[in-house]
XYZ file of C-alpha atoms in Angstrom:
680
model
C 101.706 287.233 154.917
C 102.911 287.443 159.144
C 100.697 288.485 161.678
C 102.024 289.924 164.646
C 99.383 288.004 167.690
C 100.839 290.822 170.599
C 98.122 293.605 170.815
C 99.053 296.926 170.215
C 97.306 297.565 173.737
C 96.993 295.863 177.302
C 93.810 294.201 176.880
C 92.665 291.798 179.722
C 93.484 287.846 179.762
C 91.257 285.749 178.517
C 90.533 281.791 181.199
C 88.255 279.445 179.053
C 90.784 277.522 177.766
C 92.563 277.384 181.223
C 92.207 275.039 183.793
C 92.259 276.469 187.356
C 93.256 274.684 190.478
C 92.479 276.139 193.346
C 92.712 275.837 197.434
C 91.938 279.002 198.742
C 94.507 281.514 199.049
C 96.249 279.371 196.620
C 95.515 278.604 193.006
C 97.502 278.090 189.829
C 95.839 278.502 186.061
C 97.689 276.473 183.610
C 96.788 275.031 179.794
C 94.851 271.595 180.530
C 98.770 269.720 180.105
C 99.405 271.577 183.413
C 102.362 274.036 181.955
C 102.258 277.601 182.634
C 103.785 279.719 180.176
C 104.899 283.517 180.643
C 101.537 284.170 178.937
C 98.429 285.797 179.318
C 96.470 285.270 183.571
C 98.859 281.527 183.274
C 101.071 280.989 186.341
C 100.846 280.305 190.760
C 99.418 282.558 192.916
C 98.714 282.577 196.348
C 96.379 285.769 197.765
C 96.312 287.814 195.148
C 100.166 288.020 192.928
C 101.626 285.304 190.784
C 104.514 284.236 192.973
C 105.327 282.091 190.248
C 104.862 282.855 186.706
C 106.161 279.390 184.796
C 106.276 276.147 185.544
C 107.228 274.742 182.461
C 108.056 270.937 182.365
C 110.209 269.280 179.664
C 112.834 266.145 179.357
C 115.444 266.694 177.065
C 114.785 269.899 176.401
C 111.591 269.395 174.483
C 107.975 269.526 175.264
C 105.910 266.419 176.277
C 103.308 265.714 174.204
C 99.983 265.857 176.225
C 97.575 263.729 175.557
C 94.648 263.758 178.605
C 94.230 265.812 181.707
C 92.232 267.403 184.031
C 91.014 268.179 187.954
C 91.197 264.826 189.671
C 89.142 266.474 193.143
C 89.292 269.957 195.564
C 92.490 271.630 195.080
C 94.000 268.873 192.232
C 94.171 268.049 188.880
C 96.761 265.293 186.981
C 97.897 265.640 183.202
C 99.501 262.752 180.918
C 101.947 262.834 177.992
C 103.601 260.502 176.149
C 107.635 261.233 175.308
C 108.490 260.267 172.240
C 111.512 262.072 172.379
C 113.325 259.568 173.994
C 110.660 256.191 173.512
C 111.172 252.798 171.755
C 110.905 252.884 167.373
C 107.487 251.799 166.378
C 103.865 253.629 166.198
C 102.808 253.326 169.870
C 104.395 256.181 172.069
C 106.173 254.155 175.017
C 106.992 256.302 177.759
C 105.153 258.207 179.511
C 104.866 261.646 182.180
C 102.149 261.540 184.436
C 101.933 264.709 186.069
C 99.829 265.885 189.479
C 99.581 268.886 191.215
C 98.186 269.868 194.484
C 97.893 272.737 196.072
C 96.362 273.553 199.549
C 96.838 277.276 201.343
C 100.196 279.032 200.882
C 101.379 276.070 198.401
C 101.661 273.804 195.819
C 103.087 271.032 194.714
C 103.860 268.572 191.766
C 105.224 264.710 191.292
C 106.255 263.888 187.784
C 105.993 260.509 187.347
C 107.690 258.561 184.596
C 106.975 254.938 183.128
C 107.782 253.149 179.817
C 106.797 250.301 178.147
C 110.097 250.342 176.140
C 112.251 246.598 175.391
C 115.180 248.056 176.207
C 115.147 251.423 179.296
C 115.204 254.581 178.316
C 116.922 257.363 179.772
C 116.209 261.605 179.678
C 117.089 264.965 181.900
C 113.904 266.316 183.161
C 114.384 269.713 183.672
C 111.381 272.600 185.127
C 112.194 276.288 184.943
C 110.298 278.568 187.002
C 109.456 282.506 187.353
C 108.671 284.736 188.987
C 107.114 288.124 188.281
C 106.057 289.025 191.678
C 102.784 290.374 190.643
C 99.787 291.801 191.915
C 96.836 290.317 190.067
C 95.255 292.953 188.907
C 97.967 294.046 186.812
C 97.657 290.233 185.446
C 93.863 291.109 184.748
C 94.815 294.614 182.794
C 97.360 292.928 180.705
C 100.400 294.384 181.793
C 103.633 293.808 181.240
C 105.871 292.251 183.317
C 109.592 291.578 184.314
C 110.506 288.297 185.779
C 112.752 288.818 189.164
C 116.455 287.426 189.387
C 115.520 284.641 192.000
C 118.086 284.543 195.265
C 120.164 282.007 195.683
C 121.890 282.985 198.943
C 119.555 279.829 201.072
C 118.023 277.873 199.040
C 116.498 278.854 195.894
C 113.152 282.162 196.407
C 111.738 284.877 195.374
C 111.134 287.950 197.097
C 110.032 292.277 197.131
C 110.213 292.147 200.611
C 106.947 291.563 201.019
C 106.277 288.618 198.931
C 107.842 285.723 199.286
C 108.437 282.462 197.388
C 110.379 279.550 198.451
C 111.014 275.997 196.565
C 112.207 272.961 197.190
C 113.194 270.051 194.972
C 115.089 267.089 196.835
C 117.216 265.831 193.787
C 117.715 268.393 191.477
C 120.448 270.616 190.304
C 119.677 274.130 190.025
C 120.882 276.544 188.539
C 119.825 280.659 188.371
C 119.558 282.904 185.624
C 118.267 286.598 185.742
C 115.107 285.323 184.045
C 114.686 282.202 186.782
C 115.579 279.175 186.941
C 115.899 275.611 185.845
C 115.500 272.811 188.104
C 117.167 268.908 186.071
C 117.172 265.399 187.851
C 118.580 263.448 184.884
C 116.241 259.578 185.197
C 116.430 256.182 183.567
C 112.760 254.650 183.392
C 113.916 250.635 183.775
C 110.836 249.002 181.567
C 107.380 248.393 184.066
C 108.873 251.150 186.791
C 108.587 254.080 187.705
C 110.275 256.850 188.320
C 108.814 260.473 190.384
C 110.778 263.730 190.529
C 108.978 266.522 192.241
C 108.585 270.127 193.626
C 107.844 272.091 195.460
C 106.854 276.234 195.937
C 105.712 278.346 199.207
C 104.555 281.237 199.590
C 103.923 284.296 202.211
C 102.239 286.665 201.039
C 100.604 289.943 203.440
C 96.519 289.793 203.849
C 93.839 289.915 205.966
C 92.341 287.002 204.114
C 93.584 283.491 204.654
C 92.930 279.799 205.137
C 90.551 278.336 207.338
C 91.563 276.271 209.588
C 88.973 273.684 209.381
C 90.555 271.331 207.061
C 86.221 269.529 205.918
C 83.825 271.372 204.706
C 80.841 273.555 206.170
C 78.017 271.953 204.599
C 76.454 268.750 203.537
C 77.688 267.182 200.052
C 74.145 265.123 199.663
C 73.975 261.762 197.282
C 71.668 263.213 194.476
C 70.077 261.415 191.775
C 67.785 262.093 188.703
C 66.273 261.563 185.724
C 68.244 263.984 184.690
C 71.732 262.160 184.732
C 73.612 265.945 184.244
C 72.149 266.895 187.973
C 74.001 264.508 189.169
C 77.312 265.504 188.067
C 76.446 269.303 187.897
C 75.825 268.566 192.041
C 78.709 267.016 192.674
C 81.560 269.022 190.518
C 79.207 272.152 192.186
C 80.731 271.239 195.725
C 84.076 270.071 195.250
C 84.766 273.863 193.311
C 83.131 275.615 196.280
C 85.726 273.671 198.367
C 88.384 274.971 196.760
C 87.099 279.469 197.570
C 86.527 278.155 201.596
C 88.170 281.244 203.063
C 88.506 283.662 206.240
C 89.843 286.797 207.166
C 91.975 287.918 209.640
C 89.118 290.006 211.350
C 87.785 287.138 212.133
C 89.075 283.956 212.669
C 87.737 280.388 212.294
C 84.580 281.596 210.089
C 84.369 280.048 207.406
C 82.679 282.560 203.428
C 83.246 282.187 200.296
C 85.954 284.050 197.662
C 84.093 284.752 195.290
C 85.466 283.080 192.169
C 88.963 283.400 190.820
C 90.804 284.339 190.065
C 89.693 287.583 190.233
C 88.105 288.423 192.798
C 89.861 285.429 195.198
C 88.915 286.981 198.651
C 85.100 288.313 200.494
C 83.121 289.900 198.953
C 79.524 291.117 200.559
C 76.654 290.504 197.593
C 78.410 286.996 196.331
C 79.793 285.740 199.858
C 75.710 286.507 200.661
C 74.173 284.664 197.802
C 76.588 281.877 197.906
C 75.631 280.858 202.006
C 71.609 281.686 201.017
C 71.685 279.302 197.724
C 73.199 276.583 199.676
C 71.870 276.563 203.102
C 70.042 273.364 202.687
C 73.291 271.367 203.304
C 73.763 273.404 206.036
C 73.423 276.574 208.228
C 77.715 276.615 209.212
C 78.603 278.925 205.902
C 76.067 280.934 206.641
C 77.124 281.661 210.119
C 81.036 282.434 209.558
C 79.564 284.422 206.537
C 77.445 286.223 208.418
C 80.012 286.757 212.025
C 82.956 287.330 208.818
C 80.492 290.344 206.677
C 79.241 292.059 210.650
C 83.195 292.685 212.394
C 83.716 294.915 209.932
C 80.068 296.520 209.205
C 80.105 300.121 208.720
C 80.071 302.156 211.484
C 81.038 305.923 210.792
C 80.710 308.025 207.164
C 84.428 307.611 206.110
C 82.948 309.008 201.253
C 86.758 307.731 200.598
C 86.189 303.673 201.263
C 82.116 304.734 200.617
C 81.935 303.624 205.370
C 78.545 303.866 206.441
C 76.313 303.082 209.591
C 75.116 299.912 209.436
C 76.049 299.551 205.742
C 77.857 295.632 204.794
C 81.585 295.928 202.737
C 82.001 295.155 199.179
C 85.337 293.966 198.626
C 87.938 293.298 200.430
C 91.788 293.556 199.640
C 94.639 293.162 200.951
C 95.958 297.001 199.146
C 94.268 298.895 197.422
C 92.633 298.179 193.623
C 93.772 299.838 190.668
C 91.680 299.345 187.874
C 90.662 299.970 184.249
C 89.953 303.563 183.448
C 91.040 305.301 186.462
C 89.475 303.214 188.795
C 91.441 302.812 192.223
C 89.375 301.302 195.717
C 90.092 301.193 198.878
C 91.457 297.888 200.771
C 88.572 297.503 202.487
C 86.061 299.361 200.617
C 81.760 299.676 200.934
C 81.189 300.755 197.260
C 77.261 298.507 197.502
C 74.068 299.458 197.823
C 72.501 295.757 197.908
C 74.732 293.680 200.534
C 73.279 294.917 203.746
C 69.769 293.997 202.904
C 70.748 290.633 201.671
C 72.804 290.259 204.623
C 69.562 290.665 206.772
C 68.041 288.186 204.555
C 70.518 285.769 205.150
C 70.228 286.372 208.723
C 66.993 285.575 208.297
C 66.288 282.750 206.218
C 69.527 280.843 208.183
C 67.214 281.019 211.324
C 64.689 279.104 209.163
C 66.307 276.900 208.127
C 67.907 275.936 211.997
C 70.844 278.847 212.532
C 71.004 277.963 215.754
C 69.252 280.826 218.174
C 72.333 281.838 219.949
C 74.334 282.449 217.367
C 70.928 284.211 215.491
C 71.065 286.570 218.790
C 74.405 287.465 218.663
C 73.756 289.042 215.206
C 70.810 291.070 216.092
C 72.243 293.885 217.263
C 74.246 294.183 213.615
C 70.879 293.046 212.024
C 69.497 296.420 213.477
C 72.354 298.403 212.310
C 72.251 297.262 208.896
C 67.719 298.316 208.969
C 69.603 301.246 210.335
C 71.521 301.983 207.169
C 68.472 301.340 204.752
C 65.901 303.460 205.898
C 68.860 306.675 206.907
C 71.445 306.547 204.574
C 70.376 304.098 201.662
C 68.351 306.642 200.280
C 70.262 309.180 199.168
C 67.927 311.477 197.184
C 65.121 310.797 199.457
C 63.166 309.930 197.007
C 61.714 306.325 198.796
C 64.336 304.193 197.168
C 66.924 302.772 198.133
C 70.576 304.072 195.242
C 73.556 304.541 195.035
C 76.209 306.767 192.923
C 80.326 306.918 193.442
C 81.135 310.540 195.609
C 84.708 309.320 194.448
C 85.078 309.677 191.724
C 87.436 306.524 191.276
C 85.072 302.988 192.497
C 82.506 301.925 191.305
C 79.979 303.418 188.624
C 77.231 301.026 189.593
C 76.995 299.576 192.460
C 74.228 296.448 191.825
C 75.301 292.896 190.411
C 75.880 294.323 187.749
C 78.028 296.698 188.600
C 80.354 297.279 185.044
C 80.381 300.832 183.145
C 77.832 299.484 180.652
C 75.320 298.066 182.599
C 72.546 299.980 183.565
C 70.932 301.222 179.984
C 67.931 302.448 178.165
C 66.463 300.193 175.537
C 68.222 302.822 172.804
C 71.262 301.931 174.277
C 71.816 305.438 176.152
C 73.164 304.847 179.518
C 71.030 306.065 182.683
C 72.228 308.489 185.033
C 72.942 308.046 188.662
C 71.540 308.240 191.643
C 70.400 304.916 190.222
C 67.881 302.926 192.159
C 67.962 299.223 191.243
C 64.290 297.211 191.042
C 65.647 294.962 192.651
C 67.391 296.354 195.393
C 63.973 297.643 196.103
C 63.334 294.131 196.310
C 65.635 292.926 198.779
C 65.078 295.867 200.318
C 61.728 294.938 201.712
C 62.056 291.346 202.018
C 64.543 292.375 204.681
C 62.301 294.177 206.299
C 59.775 291.310 206.583
C 62.363 289.078 207.417
C 64.065 291.249 210.681
C 60.472 292.459 211.464
C 59.835 288.634 211.527
C 63.526 288.027 214.019
C 63.006 291.210 216.366
C 59.355 289.492 217.172
C 60.865 286.114 217.712
C 63.888 287.079 220.064
C 61.454 289.757 221.753
C 62.902 292.551 220.055
C 61.005 296.572 219.275
C 60.492 297.438 215.664
C 58.863 294.630 214.537
C 55.890 297.072 213.190
C 57.909 299.379 211.987
C 59.370 297.807 209.780
C 56.332 296.192 207.947
C 55.121 299.370 207.269
C 58.498 299.928 205.764
C 57.687 297.430 203.413
C 54.490 298.280 203.133
C 54.766 300.982 202.363
C 57.551 300.646 199.878
C 56.171 297.798 197.958
C 53.930 300.868 197.528
C 55.352 303.128 195.454
C 57.432 300.735 194.389
C 54.061 299.390 191.378
C 54.082 303.033 191.725
C 56.885 304.379 189.671
C 58.753 300.551 188.520
C 55.858 299.254 185.829
C 56.084 300.165 182.153
C 54.535 298.937 179.525
C 55.871 297.855 175.782
C 54.521 295.924 172.502
C 54.139 292.781 174.883
C 52.290 294.318 177.738
C 53.791 295.294 181.379
C 57.393 294.669 182.401
C 59.271 296.290 185.292
C 61.618 298.843 184.808
C 65.854 297.936 185.233
C 65.930 301.424 187.724
C 65.392 304.801 188.020
C 67.421 307.387 186.607
C 68.716 310.858 188.737
C 64.833 312.352 187.270
C 63.568 309.331 188.440
C 61.821 308.115 185.836
C 61.303 304.367 184.771
C 64.931 302.830 182.399
C 63.408 300.976 180.037
C 65.074 298.268 179.099
C 63.471 294.419 179.387
C 66.436 293.102 181.368
C 66.999 289.873 184.253
C 67.179 292.441 187.007
C 63.001 291.662 187.047
C 63.859 287.550 188.371
C 65.123 289.144 191.352
C 61.529 290.244 192.140
C 59.527 287.418 191.801
C 59.205 285.992 195.500
C 60.120 288.615 197.239
C 57.179 289.600 198.624
C 57.279 292.644 196.691
C 54.959 291.441 193.930
C 51.628 290.508 193.990
C 50.722 286.902 192.018
C 49.473 288.794 188.724
C 52.162 290.563 189.173
C 55.281 287.991 189.182
C 52.776 286.341 186.567
C 53.819 288.912 184.469
C 57.249 288.406 185.216
C 58.352 285.365 184.527
C 56.235 285.000 181.365
C 58.769 287.888 180.498
C 61.617 285.667 181.691
C 60.808 282.640 179.356
C 59.663 284.773 176.623
C 62.190 284.093 173.633
C 64.308 287.139 173.563
C 65.114 286.584 177.894
C 65.531 283.069 177.742
C 68.282 281.598 174.827
C 68.112 278.116 175.944
C 71.146 278.061 177.898
C 69.521 280.007 180.517
C 68.110 283.613 181.254
C 69.832 286.388 178.668
C 70.977 289.823 181.110
C 69.425 292.163 178.675
C 66.597 291.441 175.876
C 67.842 290.668 172.162
C 64.858 293.872 171.763
C 67.540 296.519 173.048
C 69.973 298.048 171.022
C 72.844 297.641 174.001
C 72.013 293.930 173.408
C 74.844 292.037 172.392
C 75.897 288.370 173.657
C 79.419 288.817 175.004
C 78.566 291.623 176.689
C 79.321 291.195 179.960
C 75.787 292.624 181.215
C 73.799 293.070 178.374
C 73.023 289.746 177.184
C 75.450 286.884 178.413
C 73.622 284.663 180.892
C 75.290 284.031 183.797
C 74.608 281.159 186.368
C 73.539 282.585 189.484
C 71.200 285.362 188.027
C 69.074 282.350 186.441
C 70.110 280.316 189.856
C 68.224 283.845 192.000
C 65.239 284.202 188.996
C 64.657 279.555 188.978
C 64.179 280.507 193.374
C 61.989 283.245 193.206
C 59.954 281.491 190.250
C 59.823 278.293 192.041
C 58.300 280.155 195.402
C 55.984 281.125 193.689
C 54.576 278.630 192.127
C 55.447 279.129 188.808
C 56.634 275.360 187.909
C 56.458 275.836 184.368
C 58.695 278.546 183.862
C 61.751 277.789 186.303
C 61.307 274.407 185.389
C 62.696 275.584 181.598
C 65.418 278.147 183.431
C 66.207 274.334 185.196
C 66.378 272.898 181.524
C 68.717 275.651 180.729
C 70.842 276.210 182.548
C 71.175 271.056 182.447
C 72.157 272.026 178.696
C 74.774 274.816 179.342
C 76.753 272.393 181.897
C 78.334 270.040 180.267
C 79.610 272.755 177.946
C 81.516 273.720 180.543
C 82.072 270.169 181.935
C 79.579 271.164 184.351
C 81.983 273.495 186.389
C 79.279 276.965 185.953
C 81.173 279.738 185.088
C 80.836 283.357 185.821
C 79.184 284.518 182.697
C 78.980 282.549 178.890
C 77.310 284.456 175.714
C 73.409 284.910 175.361
C 73.823 282.852 171.977
C 70.790 280.213 171.236
C 70.495 276.836 171.410
C 70.908 275.933 167.597
C 73.187 279.035 166.974
C 76.383 277.372 167.102
C 77.188 274.392 168.255
C 76.738 275.236 172.511
C 77.423 278.513 173.951
C 79.380 280.842 173.710
C 82.220 280.756 176.079
C 82.995 284.325 177.740
C 86.212 284.299 177.276
C 87.363 285.776 180.121
C 84.838 284.624 183.023
C 85.884 283.099 186.298
C 85.836 280.158 187.071
C 85.050 278.826 189.230
C 82.693 281.283 190.800
C 81.732 280.492 194.580
C 77.598 281.851 193.228
C 77.846 279.542 189.491
C 79.209 276.870 191.451
C 76.515 277.179 194.086
C 73.138 277.533 191.636
C 72.982 273.663 191.426
C 71.984 273.850 194.929
C 69.396 276.561 194.314
C 68.332 274.258 191.425
C 67.396 271.227 194.318
C 65.668 272.952 196.340
C 63.524 275.235 193.243
C 62.778 271.397 191.942
C 61.921 270.220 195.157
C 59.729 273.351 196.527
C 62.224 272.897 199.952
C 61.355 275.138 202.789
C 61.907 274.719 206.635
C 58.642 273.938 208.600
C 58.773 276.473 212.043
C 58.987 272.405 213.969
C 62.883 272.113 211.666
C 60.842 269.308 209.707
C 61.030 269.702 205.832
C 59.103 270.277 203.429
C 59.212 269.462 199.838
C 56.867 269.458 196.438
C 57.837 268.584 193.265
C 57.968 270.996 190.508
C 55.235 270.997 188.317
C 56.455 269.626 185.294
C 59.920 268.106 186.917
C 62.253 269.680 184.964
C 64.133 266.742 186.195
C 61.699 264.019 186.098
C 61.892 261.737 189.661
C 64.915 262.682 191.868
C 66.047 261.626 194.761
C 68.424 263.872 197.227
C 69.732 262.261 200.848
C 71.776 264.670 202.598
C 69.500 267.843 202.774
C 69.575 269.246 206.825
C 67.202 271.698 208.828
C 69.555 272.333 211.660
C 71.524 269.071 212.704
C 68.545 266.552 211.449
C 69.177 264.809 208.269
C 66.383 263.635 205.017
C 66.058 261.968 202.295
C 63.530 263.878 199.668
C 62.375 261.579 197.079
C 59.972 262.670 194.253
C 58.641 261.274 191.600
C 56.180 263.109 188.674
C 54.018 259.957 189.140
C 53.236 260.099 193.201
C 53.897 262.497 196.325
C 56.591 263.238 197.602
C 58.478 261.641 199.834
C 60.710 262.779 202.838
C 62.372 260.800 206.045
C 64.801 261.159 207.833
C 68.730 260.188 206.179
C 71.755 258.439 208.451
C 74.300 260.316 204.887
């Protein structure tokens, strides 16, 4: 029976079996063999446009047969294929093609190197088929059909729609263009033991407000990590390499670096995501935090604008070059403020960066933005006047949920009903509480008024939270995911409560209750923390926010648990992430399935999961922070205490930072932690 593989209606393309080569704001999505076929999400992208939709190599009209491939560093990848269409007799493959790809901001280049181990020279015709549809990223994400454009060959090979431009150069190639694209061709002859290399490159320009950072080197140290658990070091190394490819800057804050949220769909500035990633990386330096804070402050809300959800003091949600059109009639303006948590998190990042050594002058410059952010929390964050920060989309075409779980079905009752807004999320109250206390400390330290007001505000919020958010079920007490429009606590057991621990909004006994709930079998899959308990009617292991595991969500819970002294519970979740990491070749994806260890050979891929993802990659540093109990001291030093029991055994990390000082930390379960100056 013939089966038509084409869906009857457009569907979002899968990403889990594709390889990404990334150097923001450019990226290539291909198979592991390097081929970019005109299907799904494959393509060469610059900013939010797919500039090439096909890059397929053939030799004598036949596809090379891949034998290996993968990433070789930030913005580079390599694949090897055998060429049995031109090799000599015998079972051994005796002709090979090595394809090396390099991605730099606005540029993609490839070298195609042919070698042979034959008795006589081999010859063949190498072709590269290129096509371009100059399609917006969200069009690709929705799985909508696109049409290749005819190239312009009047002055070289190029495609343009009047705004985006991609120009291709291919030294020595014959170029043949047609309505669907262009073919580059080289006739080659390779002698035994020799090599012949041909290549091409593409330069792209796309108008927009986000561009590549000017500085070539990352804003953080790359620590040397050793641990008894041999999975930790490669996880940290791969994560920091991935983060290097996500570094970007915006035209409205030139020279300031932040991390794009993730590839391919969120390849731009996102307030919440960029803040959390910078916050997790603070033990490696404060430069990224400074750039993130300054970039977001440069577009902090100044007035009320219902069309963009802007309000005075509010920190933005995301920046695009054009209006974003999504599924279900969603349309977001290029500058969109529909987030309830980014403003408080911005304050938390500033406070934490100060503690980790951000220069006083840099902090002082940002204090007016801090005071504006506090003003938003007090004057605008509570739309319905119940004393809690909440959200509701008033445009009818924005995000219906505006916390980190921003899918339409993420906030639901245990029986599967969706909660009605305005919605006050539990973790948002915790962020606001932590922000108010951190801001009070900063205001006192810099001689500015208002500290006592914000301590009192935090105390009132904490009291009100205790009265409204706690629930009981057959297991015992727990924290509701949110309050709905009627002020009723939404009773699903969810990972949101993991974000409360360590923020100060719970007392020690309450934190202990939450810690036990987080590692219970219904929440901990053995690969990390599920977003929704298996006891909920809406649970589904591949639900975006209703049963899957998000790397950063687990890491935030780990940080809080470790800070609050619950080493055993933090360690269980750390071991879960380390158990998952090798299944993804240590590139932790945006999210993955919530199936339990033993239920299949490994965690299920969430097929549309972004990778690399900034806060997922930054989670590896959060693990270091939690396991070593890292805390900056008031005198610019570093304190550490090994988690008990240690989830990774003995551990050594060289290259941790507090301000300009560098530290080496060594810890074993049998001896006290040693913190020493480092030359790394």
